[in-house]
XYZ file of C-alpha atoms in Angstrom:
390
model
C 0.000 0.000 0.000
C 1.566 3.333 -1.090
C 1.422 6.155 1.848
C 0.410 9.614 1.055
C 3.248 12.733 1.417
C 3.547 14.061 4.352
C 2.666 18.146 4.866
C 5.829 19.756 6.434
C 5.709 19.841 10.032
C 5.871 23.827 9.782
C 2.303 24.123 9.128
C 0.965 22.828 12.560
C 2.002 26.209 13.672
C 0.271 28.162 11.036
C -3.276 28.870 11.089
C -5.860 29.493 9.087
C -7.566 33.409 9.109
C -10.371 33.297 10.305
C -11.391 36.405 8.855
C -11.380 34.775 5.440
C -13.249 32.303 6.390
C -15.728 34.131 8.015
C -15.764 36.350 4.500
C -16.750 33.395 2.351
C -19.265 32.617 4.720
C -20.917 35.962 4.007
C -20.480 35.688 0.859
C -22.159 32.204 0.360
C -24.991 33.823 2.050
C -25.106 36.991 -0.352
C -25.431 34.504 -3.448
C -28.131 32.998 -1.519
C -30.068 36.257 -1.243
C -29.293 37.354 2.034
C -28.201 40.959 2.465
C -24.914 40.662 4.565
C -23.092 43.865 6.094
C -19.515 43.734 5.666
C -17.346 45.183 9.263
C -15.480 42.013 8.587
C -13.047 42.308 5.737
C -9.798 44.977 6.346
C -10.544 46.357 2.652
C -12.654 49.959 1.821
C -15.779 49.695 -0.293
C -14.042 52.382 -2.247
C -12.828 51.495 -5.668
C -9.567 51.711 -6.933
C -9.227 55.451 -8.038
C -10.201 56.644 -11.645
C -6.877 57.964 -12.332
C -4.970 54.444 -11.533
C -7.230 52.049 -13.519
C -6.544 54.528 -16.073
C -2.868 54.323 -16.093
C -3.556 50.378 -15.792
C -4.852 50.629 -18.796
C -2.917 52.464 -20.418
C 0.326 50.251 -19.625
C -1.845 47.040 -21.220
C -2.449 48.644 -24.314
C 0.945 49.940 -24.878
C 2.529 46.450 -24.348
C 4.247 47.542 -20.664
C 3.305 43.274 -20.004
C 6.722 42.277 -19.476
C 9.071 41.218 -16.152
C 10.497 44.385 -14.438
C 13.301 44.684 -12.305
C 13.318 42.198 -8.897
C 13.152 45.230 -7.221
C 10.771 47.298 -9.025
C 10.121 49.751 -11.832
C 12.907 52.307 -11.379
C 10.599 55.387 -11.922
C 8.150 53.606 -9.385
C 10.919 53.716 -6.848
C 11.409 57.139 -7.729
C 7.957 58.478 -7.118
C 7.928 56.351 -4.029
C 11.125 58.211 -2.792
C 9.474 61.728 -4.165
C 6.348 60.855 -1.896
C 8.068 60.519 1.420
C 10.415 63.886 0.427
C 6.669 65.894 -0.071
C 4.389 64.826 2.595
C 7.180 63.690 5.350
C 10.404 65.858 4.730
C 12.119 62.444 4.869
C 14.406 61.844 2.296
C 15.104 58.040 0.966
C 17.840 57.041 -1.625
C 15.761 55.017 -4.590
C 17.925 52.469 -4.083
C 16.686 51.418 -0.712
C 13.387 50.836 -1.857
C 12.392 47.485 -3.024
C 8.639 47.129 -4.391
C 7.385 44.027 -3.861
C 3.892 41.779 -4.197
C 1.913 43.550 -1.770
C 3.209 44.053 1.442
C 3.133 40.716 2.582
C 5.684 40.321 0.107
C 7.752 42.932 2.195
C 7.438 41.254 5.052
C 8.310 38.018 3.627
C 11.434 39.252 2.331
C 12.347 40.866 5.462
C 11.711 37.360 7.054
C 13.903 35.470 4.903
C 16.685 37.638 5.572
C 16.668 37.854 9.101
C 14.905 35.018 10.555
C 16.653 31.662 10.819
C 15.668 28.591 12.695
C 14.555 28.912 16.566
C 15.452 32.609 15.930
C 12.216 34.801 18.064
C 11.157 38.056 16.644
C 8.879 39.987 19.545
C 5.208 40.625 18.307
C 2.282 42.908 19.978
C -0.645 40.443 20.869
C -2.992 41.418 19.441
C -2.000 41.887 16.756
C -2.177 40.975 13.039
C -2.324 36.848 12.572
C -0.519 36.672 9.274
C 2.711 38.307 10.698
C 3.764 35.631 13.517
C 2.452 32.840 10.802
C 5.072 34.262 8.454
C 7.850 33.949 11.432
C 6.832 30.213 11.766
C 6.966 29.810 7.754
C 10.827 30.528 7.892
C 11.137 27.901 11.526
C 11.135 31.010 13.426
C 9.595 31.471 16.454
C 6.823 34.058 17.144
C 7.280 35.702 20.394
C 3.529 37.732 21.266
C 4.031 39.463 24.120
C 0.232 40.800 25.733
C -0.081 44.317 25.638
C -3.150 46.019 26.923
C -4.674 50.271 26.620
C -2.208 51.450 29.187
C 0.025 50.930 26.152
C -2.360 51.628 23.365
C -2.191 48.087 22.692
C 1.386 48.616 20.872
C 4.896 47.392 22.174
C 7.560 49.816 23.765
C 10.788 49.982 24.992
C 10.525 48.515 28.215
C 8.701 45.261 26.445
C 12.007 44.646 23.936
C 14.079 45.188 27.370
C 11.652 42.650 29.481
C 11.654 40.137 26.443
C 13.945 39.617 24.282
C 17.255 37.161 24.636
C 20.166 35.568 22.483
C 17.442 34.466 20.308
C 15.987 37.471 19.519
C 16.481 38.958 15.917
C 13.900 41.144 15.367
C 10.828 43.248 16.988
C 7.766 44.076 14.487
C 5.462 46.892 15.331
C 2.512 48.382 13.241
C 1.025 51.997 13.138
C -1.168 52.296 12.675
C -1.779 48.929 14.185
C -4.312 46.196 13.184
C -6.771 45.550 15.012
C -6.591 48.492 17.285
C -6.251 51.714 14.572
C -3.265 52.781 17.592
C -0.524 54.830 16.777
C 2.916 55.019 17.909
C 4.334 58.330 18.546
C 7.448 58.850 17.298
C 9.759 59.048 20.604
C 8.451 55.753 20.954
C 9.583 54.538 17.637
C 12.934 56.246 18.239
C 13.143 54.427 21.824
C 12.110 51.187 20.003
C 14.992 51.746 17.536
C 17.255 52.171 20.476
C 16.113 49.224 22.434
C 16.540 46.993 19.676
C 19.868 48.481 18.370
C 21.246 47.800 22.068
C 20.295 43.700 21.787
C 21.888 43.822 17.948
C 17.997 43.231 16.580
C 16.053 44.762 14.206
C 13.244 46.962 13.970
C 10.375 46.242 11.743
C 7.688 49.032 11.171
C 4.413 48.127 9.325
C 3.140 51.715 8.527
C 0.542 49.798 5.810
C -2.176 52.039 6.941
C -0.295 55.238 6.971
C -2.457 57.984 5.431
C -5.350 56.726 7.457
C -4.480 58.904 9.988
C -7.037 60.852 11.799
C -6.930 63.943 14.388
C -3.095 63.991 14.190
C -0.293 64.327 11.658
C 0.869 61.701 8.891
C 4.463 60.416 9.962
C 6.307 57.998 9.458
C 9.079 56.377 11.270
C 11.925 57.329 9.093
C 11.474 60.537 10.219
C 12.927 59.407 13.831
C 15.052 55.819 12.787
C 16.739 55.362 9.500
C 18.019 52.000 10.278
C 14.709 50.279 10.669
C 12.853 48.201 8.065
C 9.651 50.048 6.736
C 6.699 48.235 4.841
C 3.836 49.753 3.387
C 1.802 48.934 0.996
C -0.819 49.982 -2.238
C -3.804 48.595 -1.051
C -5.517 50.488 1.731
C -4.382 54.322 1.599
C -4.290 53.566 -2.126
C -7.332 51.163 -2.479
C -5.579 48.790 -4.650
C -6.134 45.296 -2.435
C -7.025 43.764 -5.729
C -3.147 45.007 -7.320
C -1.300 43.104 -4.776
C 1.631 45.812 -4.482
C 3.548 47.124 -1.218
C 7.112 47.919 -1.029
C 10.219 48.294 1.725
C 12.291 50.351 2.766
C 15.424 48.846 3.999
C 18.617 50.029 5.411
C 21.286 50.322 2.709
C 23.576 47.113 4.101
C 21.036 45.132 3.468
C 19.503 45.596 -0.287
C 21.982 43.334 -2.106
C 20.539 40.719 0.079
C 17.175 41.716 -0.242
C 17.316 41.780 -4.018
C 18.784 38.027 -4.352
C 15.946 37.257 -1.867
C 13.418 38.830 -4.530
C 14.839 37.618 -7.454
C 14.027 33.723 -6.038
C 10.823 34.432 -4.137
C 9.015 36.368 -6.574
C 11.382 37.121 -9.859
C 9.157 40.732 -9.883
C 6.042 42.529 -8.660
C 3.154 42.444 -10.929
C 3.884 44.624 -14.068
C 0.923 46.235 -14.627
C 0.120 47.026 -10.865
C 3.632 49.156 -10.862
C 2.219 50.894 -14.521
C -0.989 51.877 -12.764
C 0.731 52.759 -9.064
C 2.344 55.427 -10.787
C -1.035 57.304 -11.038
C -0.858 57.007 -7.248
C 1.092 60.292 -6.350
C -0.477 62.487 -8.884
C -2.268 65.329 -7.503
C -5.589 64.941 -8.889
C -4.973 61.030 -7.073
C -4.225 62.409 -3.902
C -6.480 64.759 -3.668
C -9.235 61.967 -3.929
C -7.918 59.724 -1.583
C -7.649 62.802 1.112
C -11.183 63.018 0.806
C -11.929 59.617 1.014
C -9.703 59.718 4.061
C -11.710 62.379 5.512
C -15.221 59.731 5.065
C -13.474 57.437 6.528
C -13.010 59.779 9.718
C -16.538 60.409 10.141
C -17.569 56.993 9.743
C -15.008 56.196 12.569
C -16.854 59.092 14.728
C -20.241 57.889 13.847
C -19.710 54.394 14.861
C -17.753 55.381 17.852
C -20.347 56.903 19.205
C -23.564 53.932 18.231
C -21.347 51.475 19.651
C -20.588 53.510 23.418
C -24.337 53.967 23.301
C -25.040 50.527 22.961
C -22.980 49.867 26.014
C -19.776 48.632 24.756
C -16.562 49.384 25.256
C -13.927 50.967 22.855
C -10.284 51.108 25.123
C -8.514 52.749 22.858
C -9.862 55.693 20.208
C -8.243 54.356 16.789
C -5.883 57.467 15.710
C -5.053 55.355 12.077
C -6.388 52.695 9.797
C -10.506 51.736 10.095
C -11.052 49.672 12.655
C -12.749 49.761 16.371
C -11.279 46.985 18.792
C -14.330 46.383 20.827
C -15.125 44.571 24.345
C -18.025 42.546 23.833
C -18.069 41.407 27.151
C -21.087 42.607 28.625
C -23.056 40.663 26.202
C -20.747 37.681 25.307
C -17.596 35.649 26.845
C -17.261 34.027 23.370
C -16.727 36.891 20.209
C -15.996 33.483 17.983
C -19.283 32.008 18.614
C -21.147 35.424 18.747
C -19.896 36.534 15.611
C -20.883 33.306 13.873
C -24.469 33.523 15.345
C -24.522 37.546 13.968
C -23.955 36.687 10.545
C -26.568 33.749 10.112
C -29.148 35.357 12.511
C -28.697 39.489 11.162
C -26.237 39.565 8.149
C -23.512 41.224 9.740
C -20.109 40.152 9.574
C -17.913 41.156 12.148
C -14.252 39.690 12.984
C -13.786 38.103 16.453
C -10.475 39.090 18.479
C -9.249 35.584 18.822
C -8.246 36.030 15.076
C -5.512 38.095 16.472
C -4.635 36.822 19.757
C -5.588 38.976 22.958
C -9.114 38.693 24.798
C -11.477 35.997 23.526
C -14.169 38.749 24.275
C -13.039 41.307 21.911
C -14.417 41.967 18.162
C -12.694 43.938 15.572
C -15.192 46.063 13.776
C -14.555 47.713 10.143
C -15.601 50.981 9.235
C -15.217 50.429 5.682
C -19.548 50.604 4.537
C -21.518 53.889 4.119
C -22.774 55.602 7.593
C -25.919 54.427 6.525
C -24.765 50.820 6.676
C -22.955 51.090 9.639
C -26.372 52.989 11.643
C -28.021 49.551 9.758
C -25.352 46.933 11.393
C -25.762 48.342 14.884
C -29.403 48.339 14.911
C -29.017 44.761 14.033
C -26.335 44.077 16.419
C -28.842 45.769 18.919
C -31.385 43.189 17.939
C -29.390 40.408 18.508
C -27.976 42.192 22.315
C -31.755 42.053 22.972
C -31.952 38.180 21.948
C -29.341 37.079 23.522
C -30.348 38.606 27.106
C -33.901 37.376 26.764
């Protein structure tokens, strides 16, 4: 009798997202002919920008379908360099930029190069799932270290000083973060930097969601550390999830590296995403996507203030990004099984916090529908409060 291969045991420590599955779930019920509000999914219900399918377009029909560089389009890298000079003051040698496919590309490369078996990089938990499942794709080992809204849910200093050892290669931060919309401030960053230059580690910054900022001004960390790693990305500022495009910034000692790394993960980023991203950092681009910013903002406010009159708790005001992290313990012990009940009893799909670690009570909510849909999801969240008291 043959035997079947056998999986590689790396995959008992990767999970699946739950978010994902809870999104094909909601969709299954849409083709059914259910009407299903979407908090779930971390993607705006804003399309791609005019001016960017445009230039898409435009790069098809004039044959631009070929392999770029591993590291990108050079006049991509340029206008990525140009971006951070106009709206941060920071300037970035092209050279240190490396687009990639989307930025879990980024972080995959940034993995590969630093990462090697048993080596811990320190995480915030909660935090984002896919990160510490990427540590455990390259046999490292995911260190998530609890932080709570004393810290804004985000690591500092003094948690790189409590935890890390010999192992430790790396620390990874986000800001804004996901699933808390939390910012760090830029002394923190700097202390960060410090901390981890001190242990010989490295600082990772996911600044995905800058842009999103709200209330406060858009930063980034280069403007404090210019030895970290910084990964962003086209899809949520932007609103291209569909492009799959992000890119790094690295410090200079370590693009050769990078490059090889990209030349055998991914050969190039997808062509005619890099055509179209160029359309990004026009004006008549950005002056969209400030205003779609700005809807963003008051949907955050409006559905700020339905949930804390429903009774639950926000810890933490999101500064960045569109999301609420929500204690939904008055009304539930279990988000996992609530959330599944929501969507099949009231078509709403929201994300339990077990996806990303922390409180098993905690939902992440996304602002990413119409006010009008959001007023609609809380009155049916309301409904099913009253149900599940009665």
């Amino acid at each position: 009798m043959l035997s079947k291969p056998r999986a590689a045991s790396r995959l008992a420590q990767i999970e699946p997202f739950q978010v994902m599955r809870i999104l094909e779930a909601a969709k299954t019920l849409e083709a059914q002919g259910r009407d299903v509000i979407h908090l779930e999914v971390g993607e705006p219900d804003f399309p791609t920008p005019p001016t960017i399918v445009q230039a898409g377009i435009e790069a098809m029909t004039a044959g631009h379908t070929f392999y770029t560089p591993a590291t990108g389009l050079p006049a991509l890298r340029d206008a990525i360099a140009r971006f951070h000079e106009e709206r941060f003051g920071v300037q970035i040698d092209p050279r240190r930029i490396i687009v990639t496919p989307g930025a879990s590309g980024a972080l995959q490369l940034i993995l590969a190069l630093l990462v090697g078996r048993d080596d811990e990089v320190l995480l915030a938990d909660p935090g984002y799932p896919c990160n510490r499942h990427l540590i455990s794709l390259f046999e490292g080992r995911p260190v998530t270290i609890p932080v709570g809204a004393d810290t804004r849910f985000q690591l500092n200093a003094g948690h790189v000083a409590q935890h890390a050892c010999a192992r430790s290669v790396a620390a990874l931060v986000a800001s804004p973060a996901n699933p808390t919309g939390t910012v760090l401030e830029p002394a923190e960053i700097a202390a960060l930097a410090q901390a981890c230059r001190e242990r010989g580690m490295a600082l990772i910054v996911d600044e995905i969601y800058q842009g999103l900022v709200y209330d406060r001004p858009h930063e980034t960390a280069l403007s404090v550390v210019d030895d970290a790693f910084v990964v962003n990305s086209f899809s949520k500022f932007f609103q291209m999830t569909g492009w799959r495009l992000g890119w790094l910034i690295a410090p200079e000692w370590a693009v050769p590296d990078l490059e090889k790394l990209a030349q055998n993960l991914f050969l190039a980023p997808p062509t005619i995403a890099q055509h179209a991203a160029l359309a990004a950092f026009s004006d008549k681009t950005l002056a969209l996507l400030d205003n779609r910013r700005l809807e963003l903002d008051n949907r955050r406010r409006h559905l700020y203030r339905l949930i804390s009159d429903m009774g639950l708790t926000v810890p933490c005001i999101p500064q960045g990004a569109f999301y609420l992290w929500v204690d939904f313990s008055r009304f539930t012990d279990n988000a996992e099984a609530f959330a599944q009940r929501l969507l099949h009893t009231e078509g709403v799909a929201i994300t339990p916090g077990s996806d990303f670690g922390g409180n098993p009570a905690f939902v992440r909510l996304a602002y990413t529908q119409s006010v009008q849909r959001l007023e609609a999801a809380c009155e049916r969240l309301g409904r099913s409060f009253r149900g599940s008291c009665t």
